Each structure stands twice: as structure tokens, then as C-alpha cells.
Coordinates of C-alpha atoms in Angstrom, one line a residue:
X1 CA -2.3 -1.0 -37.7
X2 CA -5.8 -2.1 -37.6
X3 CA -7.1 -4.7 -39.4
X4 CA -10.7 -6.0 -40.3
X5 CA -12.2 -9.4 -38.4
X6 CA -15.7 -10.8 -39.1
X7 CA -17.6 -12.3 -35.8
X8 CA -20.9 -13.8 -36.4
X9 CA -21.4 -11.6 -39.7
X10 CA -20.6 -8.7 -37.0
X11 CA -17.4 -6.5 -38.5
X12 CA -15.3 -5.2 -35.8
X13 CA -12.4 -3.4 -35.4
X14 CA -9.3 -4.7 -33.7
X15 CA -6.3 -3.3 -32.5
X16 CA -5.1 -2.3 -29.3
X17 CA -5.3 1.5 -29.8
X18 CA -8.9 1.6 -31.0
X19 CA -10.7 1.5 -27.8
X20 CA -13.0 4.5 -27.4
X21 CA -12.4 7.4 -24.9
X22 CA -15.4 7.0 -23.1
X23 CA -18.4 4.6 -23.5
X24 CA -19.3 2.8 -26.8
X25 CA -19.2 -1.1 -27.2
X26 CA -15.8 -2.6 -26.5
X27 CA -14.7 -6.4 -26.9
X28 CA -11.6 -7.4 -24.7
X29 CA -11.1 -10.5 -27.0
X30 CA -9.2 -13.7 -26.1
X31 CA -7.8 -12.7 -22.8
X32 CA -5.7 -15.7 -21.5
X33 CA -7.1 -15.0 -18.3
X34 CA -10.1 -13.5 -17.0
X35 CA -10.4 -13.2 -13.3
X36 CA -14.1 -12.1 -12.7
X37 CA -14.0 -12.1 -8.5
X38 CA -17.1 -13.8 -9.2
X39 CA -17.1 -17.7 -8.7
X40 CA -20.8 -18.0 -10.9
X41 CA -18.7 -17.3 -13.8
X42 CA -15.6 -19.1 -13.2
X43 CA -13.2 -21.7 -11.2
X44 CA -12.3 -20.6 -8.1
X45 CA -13.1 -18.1 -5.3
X46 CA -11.9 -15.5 -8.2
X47 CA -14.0 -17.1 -10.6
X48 CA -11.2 -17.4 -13.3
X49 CA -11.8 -18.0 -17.1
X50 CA -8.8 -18.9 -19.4
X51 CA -8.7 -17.8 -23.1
X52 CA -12.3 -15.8 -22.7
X53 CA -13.8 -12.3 -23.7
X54 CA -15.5 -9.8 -21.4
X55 CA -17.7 -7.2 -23.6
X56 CA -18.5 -3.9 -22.7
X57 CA -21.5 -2.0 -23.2
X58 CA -21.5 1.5 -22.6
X59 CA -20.9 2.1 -18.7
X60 CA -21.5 -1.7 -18.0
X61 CA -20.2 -5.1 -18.5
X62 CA -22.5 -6.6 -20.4
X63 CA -21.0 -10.3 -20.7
X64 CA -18.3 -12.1 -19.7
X65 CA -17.1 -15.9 -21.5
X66 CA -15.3 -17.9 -23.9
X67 CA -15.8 -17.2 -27.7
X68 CA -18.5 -14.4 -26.8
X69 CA -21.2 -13.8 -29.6
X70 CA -21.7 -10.2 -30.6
X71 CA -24.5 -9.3 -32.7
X72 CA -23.5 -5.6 -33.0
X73 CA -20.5 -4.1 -34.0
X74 CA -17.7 -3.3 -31.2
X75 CA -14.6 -1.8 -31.2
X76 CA -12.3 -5.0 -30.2
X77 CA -8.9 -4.8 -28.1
X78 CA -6.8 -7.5 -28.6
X79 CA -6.1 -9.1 -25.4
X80 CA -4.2 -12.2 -26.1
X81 CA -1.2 -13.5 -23.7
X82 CA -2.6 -10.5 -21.2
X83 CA -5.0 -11.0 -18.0
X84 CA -8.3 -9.3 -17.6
X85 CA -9.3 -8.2 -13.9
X86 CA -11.3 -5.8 -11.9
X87 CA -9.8 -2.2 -11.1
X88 CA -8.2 -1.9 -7.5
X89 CA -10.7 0.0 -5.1
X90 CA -8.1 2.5 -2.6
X91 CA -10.4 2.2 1.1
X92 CA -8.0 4.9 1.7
X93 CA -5.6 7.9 0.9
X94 CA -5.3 11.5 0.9
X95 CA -4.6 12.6 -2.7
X96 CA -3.6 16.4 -1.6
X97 CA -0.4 14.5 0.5
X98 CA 1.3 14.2 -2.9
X99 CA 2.4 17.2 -2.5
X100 CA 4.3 16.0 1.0
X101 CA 6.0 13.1 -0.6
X102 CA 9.3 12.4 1.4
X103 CA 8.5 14.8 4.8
X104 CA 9.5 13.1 7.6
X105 CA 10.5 9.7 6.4
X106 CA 12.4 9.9 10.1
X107 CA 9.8 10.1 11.9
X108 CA 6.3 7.9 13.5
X109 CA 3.1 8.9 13.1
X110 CA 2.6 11.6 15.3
X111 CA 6.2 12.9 14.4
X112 CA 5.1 13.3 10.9
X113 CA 1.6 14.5 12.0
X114 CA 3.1 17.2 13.6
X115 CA 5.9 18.2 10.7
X116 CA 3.6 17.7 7.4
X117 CA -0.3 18.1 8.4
X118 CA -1.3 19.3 11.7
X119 CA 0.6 23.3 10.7
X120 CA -1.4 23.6 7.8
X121 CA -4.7 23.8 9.7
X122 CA -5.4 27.8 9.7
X123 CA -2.4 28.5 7.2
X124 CA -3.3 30.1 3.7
X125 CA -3.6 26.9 2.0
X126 CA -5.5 27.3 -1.5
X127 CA -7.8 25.4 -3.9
X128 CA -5.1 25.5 -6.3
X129 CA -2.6 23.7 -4.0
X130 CA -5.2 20.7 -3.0
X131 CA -6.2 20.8 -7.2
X132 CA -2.5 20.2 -8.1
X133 CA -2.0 17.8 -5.4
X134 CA -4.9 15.7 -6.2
X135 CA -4.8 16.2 -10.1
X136 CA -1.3 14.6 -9.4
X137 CA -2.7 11.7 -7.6
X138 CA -5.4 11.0 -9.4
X139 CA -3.3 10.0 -13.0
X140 CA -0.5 8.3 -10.6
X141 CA -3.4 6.5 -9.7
X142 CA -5.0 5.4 -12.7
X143 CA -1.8 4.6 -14.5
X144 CA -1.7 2.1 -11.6
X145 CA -4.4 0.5 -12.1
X146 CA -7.3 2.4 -9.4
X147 CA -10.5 2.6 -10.4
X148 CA -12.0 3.5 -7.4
X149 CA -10.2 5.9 -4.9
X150 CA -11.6 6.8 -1.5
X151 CA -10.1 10.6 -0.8
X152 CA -10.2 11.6 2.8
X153 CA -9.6 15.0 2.4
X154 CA -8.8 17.2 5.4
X155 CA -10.8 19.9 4.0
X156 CA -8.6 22.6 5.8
X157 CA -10.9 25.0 4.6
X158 CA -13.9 25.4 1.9
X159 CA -11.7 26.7 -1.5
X160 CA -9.4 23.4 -0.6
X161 CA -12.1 21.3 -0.4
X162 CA -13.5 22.9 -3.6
X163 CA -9.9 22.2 -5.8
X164 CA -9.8 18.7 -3.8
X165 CA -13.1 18.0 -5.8
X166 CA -12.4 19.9 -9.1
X167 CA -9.4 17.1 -9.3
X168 CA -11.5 14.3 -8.7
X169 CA -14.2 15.2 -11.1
X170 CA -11.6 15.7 -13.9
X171 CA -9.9 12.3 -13.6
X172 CA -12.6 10.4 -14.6
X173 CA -12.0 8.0 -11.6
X174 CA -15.1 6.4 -9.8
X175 CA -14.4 8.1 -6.0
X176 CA -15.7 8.2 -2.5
X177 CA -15.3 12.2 -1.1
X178 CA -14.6 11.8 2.6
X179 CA -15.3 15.6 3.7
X180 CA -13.5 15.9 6.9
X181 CA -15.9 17.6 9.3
X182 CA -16.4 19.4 13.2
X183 CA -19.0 21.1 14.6
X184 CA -18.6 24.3 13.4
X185 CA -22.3 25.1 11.7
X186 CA -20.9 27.0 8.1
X187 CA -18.7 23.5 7.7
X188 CA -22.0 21.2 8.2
X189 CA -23.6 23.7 6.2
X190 CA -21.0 23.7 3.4
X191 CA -20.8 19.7 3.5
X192 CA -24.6 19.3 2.6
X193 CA -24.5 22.0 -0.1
X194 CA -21.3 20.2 -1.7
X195 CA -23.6 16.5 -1.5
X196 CA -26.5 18.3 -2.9
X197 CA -24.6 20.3 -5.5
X198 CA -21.2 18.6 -6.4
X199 CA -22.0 14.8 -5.1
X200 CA -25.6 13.9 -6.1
X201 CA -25.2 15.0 -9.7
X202 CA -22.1 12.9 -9.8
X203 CA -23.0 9.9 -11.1
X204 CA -19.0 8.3 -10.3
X205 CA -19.4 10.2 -7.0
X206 CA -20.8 9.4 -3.7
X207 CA -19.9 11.0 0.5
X208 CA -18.8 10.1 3.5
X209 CA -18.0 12.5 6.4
X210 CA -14.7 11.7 8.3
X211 CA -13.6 12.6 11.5
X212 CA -11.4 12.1 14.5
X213 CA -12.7 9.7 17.1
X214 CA -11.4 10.7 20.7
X215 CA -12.7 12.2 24.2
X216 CA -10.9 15.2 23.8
X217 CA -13.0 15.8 20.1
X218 CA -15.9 13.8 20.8
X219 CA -18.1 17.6 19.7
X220 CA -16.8 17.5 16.8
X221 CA -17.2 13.8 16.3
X222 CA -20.9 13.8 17.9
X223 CA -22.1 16.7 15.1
X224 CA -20.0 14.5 12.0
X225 CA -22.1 11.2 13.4
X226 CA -25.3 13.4 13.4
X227 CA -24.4 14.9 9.5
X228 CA -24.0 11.4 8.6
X229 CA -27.4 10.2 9.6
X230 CA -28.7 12.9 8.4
X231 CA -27.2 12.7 4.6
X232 CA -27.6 8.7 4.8
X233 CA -24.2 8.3 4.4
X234 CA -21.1 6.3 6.4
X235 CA -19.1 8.0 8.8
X236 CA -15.1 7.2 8.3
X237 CA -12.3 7.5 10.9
X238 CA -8.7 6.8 11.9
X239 CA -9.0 4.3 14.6
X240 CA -6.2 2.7 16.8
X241 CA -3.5 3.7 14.6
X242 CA -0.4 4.3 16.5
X243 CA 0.6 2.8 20.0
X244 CA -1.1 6.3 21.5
X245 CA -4.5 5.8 20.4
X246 CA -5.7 3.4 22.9
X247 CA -4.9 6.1 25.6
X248 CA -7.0 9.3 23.4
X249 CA -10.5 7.1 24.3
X250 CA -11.3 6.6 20.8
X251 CA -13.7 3.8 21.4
X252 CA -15.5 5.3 23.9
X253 CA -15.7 8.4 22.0
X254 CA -17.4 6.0 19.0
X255 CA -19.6 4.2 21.7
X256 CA -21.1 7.7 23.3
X257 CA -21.9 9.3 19.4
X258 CA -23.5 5.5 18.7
X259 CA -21.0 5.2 15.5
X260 CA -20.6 1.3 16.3
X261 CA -22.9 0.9 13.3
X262 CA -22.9 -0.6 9.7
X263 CA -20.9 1.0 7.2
X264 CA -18.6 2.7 9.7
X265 CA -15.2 3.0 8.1
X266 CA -12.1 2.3 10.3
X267 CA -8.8 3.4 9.3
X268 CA -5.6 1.5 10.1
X269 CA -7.6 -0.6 13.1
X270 CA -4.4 -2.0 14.5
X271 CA -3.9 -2.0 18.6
X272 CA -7.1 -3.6 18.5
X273 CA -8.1 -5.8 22.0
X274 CA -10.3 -9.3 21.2
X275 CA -13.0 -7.7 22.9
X276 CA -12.8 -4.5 20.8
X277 CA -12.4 -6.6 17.4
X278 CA -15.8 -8.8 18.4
X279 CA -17.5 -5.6 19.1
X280 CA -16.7 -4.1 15.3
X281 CA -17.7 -7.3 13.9
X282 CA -20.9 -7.2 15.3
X283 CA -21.5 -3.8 14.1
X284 CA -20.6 -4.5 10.8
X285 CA -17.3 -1.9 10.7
X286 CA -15.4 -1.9 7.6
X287 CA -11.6 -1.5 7.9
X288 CA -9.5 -0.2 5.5
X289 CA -5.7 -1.7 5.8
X290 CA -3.0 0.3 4.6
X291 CA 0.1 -1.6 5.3
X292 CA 2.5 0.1 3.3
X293 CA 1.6 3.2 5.1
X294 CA 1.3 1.2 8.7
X295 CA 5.4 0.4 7.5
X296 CA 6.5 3.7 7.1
X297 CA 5.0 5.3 9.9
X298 CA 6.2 2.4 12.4
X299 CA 2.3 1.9 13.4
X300 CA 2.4 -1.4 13.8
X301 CA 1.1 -4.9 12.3
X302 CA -2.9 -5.2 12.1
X303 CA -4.6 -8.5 13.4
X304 CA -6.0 -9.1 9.9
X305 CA -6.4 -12.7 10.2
X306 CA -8.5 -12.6 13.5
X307 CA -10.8 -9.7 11.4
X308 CA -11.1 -12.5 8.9
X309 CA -12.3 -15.2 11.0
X310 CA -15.0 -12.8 12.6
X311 CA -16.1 -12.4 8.7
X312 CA -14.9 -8.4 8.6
X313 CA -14.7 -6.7 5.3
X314 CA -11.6 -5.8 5.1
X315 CA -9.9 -3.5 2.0
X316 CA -6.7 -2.0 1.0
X317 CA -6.0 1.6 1.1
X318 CA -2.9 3.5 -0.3
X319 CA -3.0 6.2 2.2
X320 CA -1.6 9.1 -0.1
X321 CA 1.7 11.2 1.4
X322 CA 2.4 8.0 3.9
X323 CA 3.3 5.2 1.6
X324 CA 5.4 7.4 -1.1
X325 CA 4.0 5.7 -4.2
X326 CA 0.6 4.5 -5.7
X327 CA 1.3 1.1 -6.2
X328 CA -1.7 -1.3 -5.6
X329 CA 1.0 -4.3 -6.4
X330 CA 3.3 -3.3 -3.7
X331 CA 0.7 -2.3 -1.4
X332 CA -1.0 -6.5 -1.4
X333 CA 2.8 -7.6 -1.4
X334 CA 3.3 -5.4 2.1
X335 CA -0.5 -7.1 2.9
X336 CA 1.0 -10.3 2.9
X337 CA 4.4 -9.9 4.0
X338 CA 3.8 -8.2 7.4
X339 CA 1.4 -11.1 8.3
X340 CA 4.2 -13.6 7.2
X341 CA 6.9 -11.6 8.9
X342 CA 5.1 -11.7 12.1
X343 CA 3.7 -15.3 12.5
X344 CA 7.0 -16.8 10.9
X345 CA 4.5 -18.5 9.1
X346 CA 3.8 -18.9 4.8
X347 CA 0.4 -20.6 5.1
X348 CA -1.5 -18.7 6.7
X349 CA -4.0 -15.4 5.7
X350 CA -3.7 -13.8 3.8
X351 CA -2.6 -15.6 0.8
X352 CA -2.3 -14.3 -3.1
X353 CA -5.8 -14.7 -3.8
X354 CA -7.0 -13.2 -0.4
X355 CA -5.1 -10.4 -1.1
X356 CA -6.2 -9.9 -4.9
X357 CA -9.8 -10.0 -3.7
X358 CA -9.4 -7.4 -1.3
X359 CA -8.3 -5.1 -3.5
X360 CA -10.6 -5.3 -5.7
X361 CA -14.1 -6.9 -4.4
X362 CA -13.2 -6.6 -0.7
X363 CA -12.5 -3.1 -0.9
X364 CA -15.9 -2.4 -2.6
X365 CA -17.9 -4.4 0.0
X366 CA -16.1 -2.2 2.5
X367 CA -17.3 0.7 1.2
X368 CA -20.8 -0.5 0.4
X369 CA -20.4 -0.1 -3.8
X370 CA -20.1 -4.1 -4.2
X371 CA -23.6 -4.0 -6.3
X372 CA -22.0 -1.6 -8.4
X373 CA -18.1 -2.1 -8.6
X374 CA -14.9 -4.8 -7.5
X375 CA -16.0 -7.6 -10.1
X376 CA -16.5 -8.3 -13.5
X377 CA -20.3 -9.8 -12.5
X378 CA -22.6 -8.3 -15.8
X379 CA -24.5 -5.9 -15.2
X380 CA -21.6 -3.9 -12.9
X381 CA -20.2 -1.0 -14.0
X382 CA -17.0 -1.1 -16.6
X383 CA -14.0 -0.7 -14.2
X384 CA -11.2 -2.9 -15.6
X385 CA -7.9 -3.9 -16.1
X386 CA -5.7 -4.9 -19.3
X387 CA -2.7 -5.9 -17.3
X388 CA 0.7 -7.5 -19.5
X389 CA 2.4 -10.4 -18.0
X390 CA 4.7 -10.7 -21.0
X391 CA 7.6 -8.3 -19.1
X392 CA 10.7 -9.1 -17.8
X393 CA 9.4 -8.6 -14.2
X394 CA 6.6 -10.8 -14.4
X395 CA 7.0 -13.6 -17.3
X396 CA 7.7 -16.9 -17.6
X397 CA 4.2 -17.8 -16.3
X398 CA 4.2 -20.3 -13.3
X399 CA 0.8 -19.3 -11.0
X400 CA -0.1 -15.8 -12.3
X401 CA -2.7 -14.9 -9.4
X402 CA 0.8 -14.7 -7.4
X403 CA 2.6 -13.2 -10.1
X404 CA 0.0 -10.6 -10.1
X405 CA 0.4 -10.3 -5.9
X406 CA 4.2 -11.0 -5.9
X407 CA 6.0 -9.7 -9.1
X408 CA 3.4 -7.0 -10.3
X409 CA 4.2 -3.6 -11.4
X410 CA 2.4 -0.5 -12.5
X411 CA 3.9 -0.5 -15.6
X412 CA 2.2 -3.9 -16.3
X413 CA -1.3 -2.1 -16.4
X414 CA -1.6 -1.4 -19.9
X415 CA -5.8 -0.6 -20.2
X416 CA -7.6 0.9 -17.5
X417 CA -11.4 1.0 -17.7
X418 CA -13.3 3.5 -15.7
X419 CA -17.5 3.7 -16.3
X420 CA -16.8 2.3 -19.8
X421 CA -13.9 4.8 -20.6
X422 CA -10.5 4.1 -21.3
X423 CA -8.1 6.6 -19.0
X424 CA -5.1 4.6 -19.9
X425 CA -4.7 3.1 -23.2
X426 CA -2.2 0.6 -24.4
X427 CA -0.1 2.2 -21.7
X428 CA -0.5 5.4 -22.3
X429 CA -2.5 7.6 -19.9
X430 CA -5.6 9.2 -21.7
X431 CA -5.0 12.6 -20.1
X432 CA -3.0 15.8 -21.9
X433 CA -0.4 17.3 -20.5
X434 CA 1.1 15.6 -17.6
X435 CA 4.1 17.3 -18.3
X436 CA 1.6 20.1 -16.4
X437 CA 0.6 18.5 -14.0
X438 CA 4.0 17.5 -13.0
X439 CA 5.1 21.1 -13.0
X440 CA 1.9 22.5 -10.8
X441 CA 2.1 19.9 -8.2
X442 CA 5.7 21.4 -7.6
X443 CA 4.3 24.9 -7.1
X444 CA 2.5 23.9 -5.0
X445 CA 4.5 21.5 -3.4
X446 CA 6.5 24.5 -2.9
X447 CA 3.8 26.6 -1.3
X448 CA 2.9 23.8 1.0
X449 CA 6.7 23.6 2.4
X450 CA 6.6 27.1 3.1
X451 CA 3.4 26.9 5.0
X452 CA 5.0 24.3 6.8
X453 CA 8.6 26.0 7.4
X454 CA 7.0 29.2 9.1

């Protein structure tokens, strides 16, 4: 029931199903904690705030504080008892792969390479199929709390790449398109007129052209390097992944394009030599981690503390079909846990807050969108969290930044804040129909399992 409140001679409206669909002033109001990832407007390296507002304005943050002052009117959401964060930025997935959840659970990486992705490169594989599989990902997502998703989309041919997109634009989300490329001249072709077109008049969208680093590909992966120069934008790879990769000459194959250069995305980045880890750092490579994905597939363990003490920005990816669920909590539990597992050691990095920071901040300074995303600095755009602590999984409160890391759920997310819009609200996605959804990803799902049975 909403009820009147009069701040500063201001009348506002408060009530937790009030806040707008999109844009408009919005006050989060007495949030018993605010944690900003900046530490000018707060205690700590997560600059935290206790019993503080963060007001919205429009598409950006417009302050953050204790007892803010409005002088205009705001539609208010009353965020008492819950905790006010940044959305988690996903370095990393492949939104189509929902539509493989569950193949090969048996099997490594290149066993489930071979059983779930590889056959579907020439097969009849629609639009529709990557628009049902992505559309599906995309609400998962943001009813987990992603604001930001980095799709690298195998693009296994134009009309895919085309429904891939569609999905994306509908969900509201802020995303990275990574267009897998090669050298074929209609694909570079179709990859600029998809930036010009789709990308540039996206204001929540922005490019990056992925590809495969090794000898045997290196054409391919010379012509992706030489698109991305061109567009101004990052190349992004799988690198050192499975045991394998070492042996496939995938360095090299960076070293000969001259890919070793800032803003170069690395996937995974786990068999990783010292020599090989000092020469990213000096280039400035990003690296996204995706360690409930590096479980699954029995990749391994990445060296994430040595990336740290070279100064690495390092983020958290999901990693779509390979982790089996979209869970941003889950995926910074697994972030510290196989670090713990493997040093028999609890006080070392990561810890709870380390792990909170990358994925949020970390993962935006990976992907060059800090000045824009990954804190709640003013000025930023409006990608947010309302997360509830008050549930049996998570209360009674004790430290909540490792409550957040150690007993948060999805289903604790109750607001989430995208460019000023609410897509979930009061727990609720804003999207109609999932019911749809649900039943067009299995079509789909369908028509991908065929493909993949012939």
C-alpha cells in the first residue's frame, strides 16, 4: 500500500512496488548498507555506508549518503534491513549454451567441445534457436542480479548472430557483443555492418571480436586482430584453458598477430608459466575467471593470486552451458573455494571482499567500462542491486560482505537496476511472459539436440 512521506517540503512516494520501469528519479531510502566499491564515499576498500540513500536520476546515480536531501520529487523504494550494491558484471558466457544445459556433464572440455559445440558449425542452426536461447539467459540473468553480461557468441552463422542480438537488445541488460570472427571477407564484412548498424546506436551496447588463438588458426586469428584495430575495439579469446592448450601454440599464435596488447581479453588463463603471466601483465591483458565453469569441465585451478600480485584485472564470468546455472553468488563462492582447496590455506586471496569487487568493479575494469559501470561512484550509470538479507539462507547478520560471498542466493536479489530501469522489481522480473520463454527455449533446445544427434 503506498503511503505519503514529506522530505525537505519534497512529497514522495514510497513503497517497494512504485519504482518506475525505466528512468525517472528513484530514492533507495535507508538502506542498512550501501556498498559503493568506491572508498571516496565510504569505509573500506568497498567504500561501505550503513543506514544511507543512493538517488537515482534518470540513467545515472546522481548521489549517494546518509539522510540524502532531495529537492524534487522521486519515487522512493523502501530499502530498510536490505543492502544496496553494484550489479555483477559476467567477463564471460555464451547465452545461446542455455539451450545445452546438462550435455556432457561426463565429460572434459574437449569431450564436451566435441558432443555440444563443435557439430553445430555448418548445421541449420537458426536465429530463432540462438533468440530463445539467449532471451532465456538473459532474464535468468537479471533475476540474478547481472547488469552487465559479456556474450561471446559463436556466431555460427549471420541469422544466429542476428537472434543472438535481437535477445540482447530486448533484455534491457547493459552487454558486451563478442562476435566470433575468421577470415572469411562476408563475416568481417557482416561484423562492421552489425557495429555500425546494431552496436553504435546502442547506447547499453558496445563490441569485441573473439577468436581462437592457435598455430593451426593463426589466419583466422591474424584477420580478427586486424578487424579489431580497425573498429577500435578489444580482441577476446579462450587462452590456456585445458591441459591441451599449451601444446596448440596459442601464445605464439597471440605474439605473431601482436594481440599481447591492452584490453586483450583472456578466457580461463589457467596453465599459465611465470614467464607467460609477467608477459600478460605487462601488456595489460584482462582475464576473465570462470571457476564454476573451470569445475565442471575439469580445466583446472587458475593462479589467481600470482595475477593479483602482478596488478592484473581480473573478473568473473559465468560461462553460459558450462556452469549449469546463473548464479553470480555461487560463482565468487567457487572463486574462493578452489583457491582455498588448493593452498590448504583460509587467509590467503582471494577473500570475501576480493571476490565481491571482482564481480562487480573488477569485472568492469576488465572490460574497459569502469568510467561508466561496477560502482555506485555518481555520475555512473544506474546498474544496482536491492539485495534481502532478511531470509532464512542468509540472516542473522554476523559480517554481511561474507554473507553476501558465502550464503547468497538469487532469490535474495529483490531490485535490479539496469540504465535507471527496474528489470526486476520487489522480486518479480519486469518481463511478460516467461512462461514463453520457458517454452521456446525448449523448442529450441530440441532443435539443437537434433542437430547434434545426426
Amino acid at each position: 500500500m503506498l503511503t505519503c512521506a514529506l522530505l525537505l517540503g519534497v512529497t514522495l512516494l514510497v513503497g517497494r512496488d512504485v519504482a518506475p520501469a525505466g528512468g525517472g528519479r528513484v530514492l533507495l531510502k535507508d538502506a542498512a548498507l550501501v556498498l559503493t566499491m568506491d572508498p571516496a564515499l565510504g569505509s573500506g576498500p568497498l567504500g561501505a555506508l550503513e543506514n544511507a540513500d543512493v538517488l537515482l536520476d534518470g540513467q545515472r546515480i546522481a548521489a549517494v549518503g546518509v539522510d540524502l536531501a532531495v529537492d524534487r520529487p522521486a519515487r522512493v523504494v523502501d530499502a530498510r534491513g536490505r543492502i544496496v550494491m553494484p550489479g555483477f558484471v559476467d567477463v564471460h558466457t555464451h547465452t545461446w549454451q542455455s539451450l545445452i544445459r546438462g550435455c556432457a556433464t561426463d565429460s572434459d572440455l574437449n569431450g564436451w567441445l566435441a558432443g555440444c559445440v563443435l557439430p553445430l558449425y555448418g548445421s541449420p542452426i537458426t536465429g530463432a534457436d540462438a533468440y530463445a536461447g539467449a532471451r532465456l539467459s538473459t532474464l535468468d540473468s537479471i533475476s540474478a542480479g547481472v547488469t552487465t553480461v559479456t556474450d561471446w557468441s559463436h556466431a555460427f552463422n549471420a541469422d544466429f548472430a542476428t537472434g543472438n542480438l535481437r535477445a540482447l537488445d530486448e533484455s534491457g541488460l547493459r552487454y558486451v557483443y563478442v562476435y566470433g570472427a575468421n577470415a572469411d571477407p562476408a563475416t568481417l564484412d557482416e561484423i562492421r555492418r552489425v557495429k555500425r548498424e546494431v552496436i553504435d546506436k546502442d547506447p547499453l551496447a558496445s563490441l569485441q571480436i573473439g577468436s581462437h588463438p592457435t598455430t593451426e588458426n593463426y589466419p583466422n586469428l591474424a584477420a580478427s586482430e586486424q578487424l579489431a584495430r580497425e573498429l577500435g575495439v578489444p580482441l577476446n579469446v579462450h587462452l590456456h584453458e585445458s591441459k591441451a592448450d599449451p601444446a596448440t601454440g596459442q601464445m605464439d599464435a597471440l605474439r605473431r598477430a601482436g594481440a599481447l596488447r591492452p584490453g586483450l581479453i583472456a578466457n580461463h588463463a589457467i596453465h599459465l608459466t611465470d614467464a607467460e603471466l609477467d608477459e600478460l601483465a605487462a601488456a595489460d591483458v584482462r582475464v576473465a575467471h570462470n571457476p564454476l565453469s573451470n569445475m565442471r569441465l575439469a580445466s583446472g585451478v587458475i593462479r589467481l593470486p600470482e595475477m593479483h600480485g602482478r596488478g592484473m584485472y581480473v573478473g568473473l564470468g559465468l560461462d553460459g552451458g558450462t556452469n549449469d546455472t546463473t548464479d553470480p553468488f555461487a560463482n565468487m563462492r567457487a572463486a574462493v573455494g578452489l583457491q582455498r582447496a588448493t593452498a590448504t590455506d583460509a587467509t590467503g586471496y582471494p577473500q570475501p571482499a576480493d571476490v565481491l569487487r571482482m564481480a562487480t568493479l573488477g569485472g568492469a575494469e576488465a572490460l574497459g567500462l569502469a568510467d561508466e559501470t561496477g560502482s555506485l561512484t555518481p555520475g555512473k550509470k544506474a546498474d544496482l542491486l536491492v539485495v534481502n538479507p532478511q531470509r532464512l539462507n542468509f540472516a542473522p547478520r554476523v559480517d554481511w560482505v561474507s554473507q553476501l560471498v558465502f550464503n547468497g542466493q538469487p532469490a535474495n536479489v529483490e531490485w535490479v537496476f539496469v540504465d535507471g530501469a527496474a528489470l526486476k522489481r520487489d522480486g518479480r522480473l519486469t518481463a511478460p511472459d516467461t512462461d514463453r520463454v520457458i517454452a521456446d527455449a525448449q523448442v529450441a533446445a530440441d532443435h539443437v539436440r537434433e542437430l547434434l544427434d545426426r
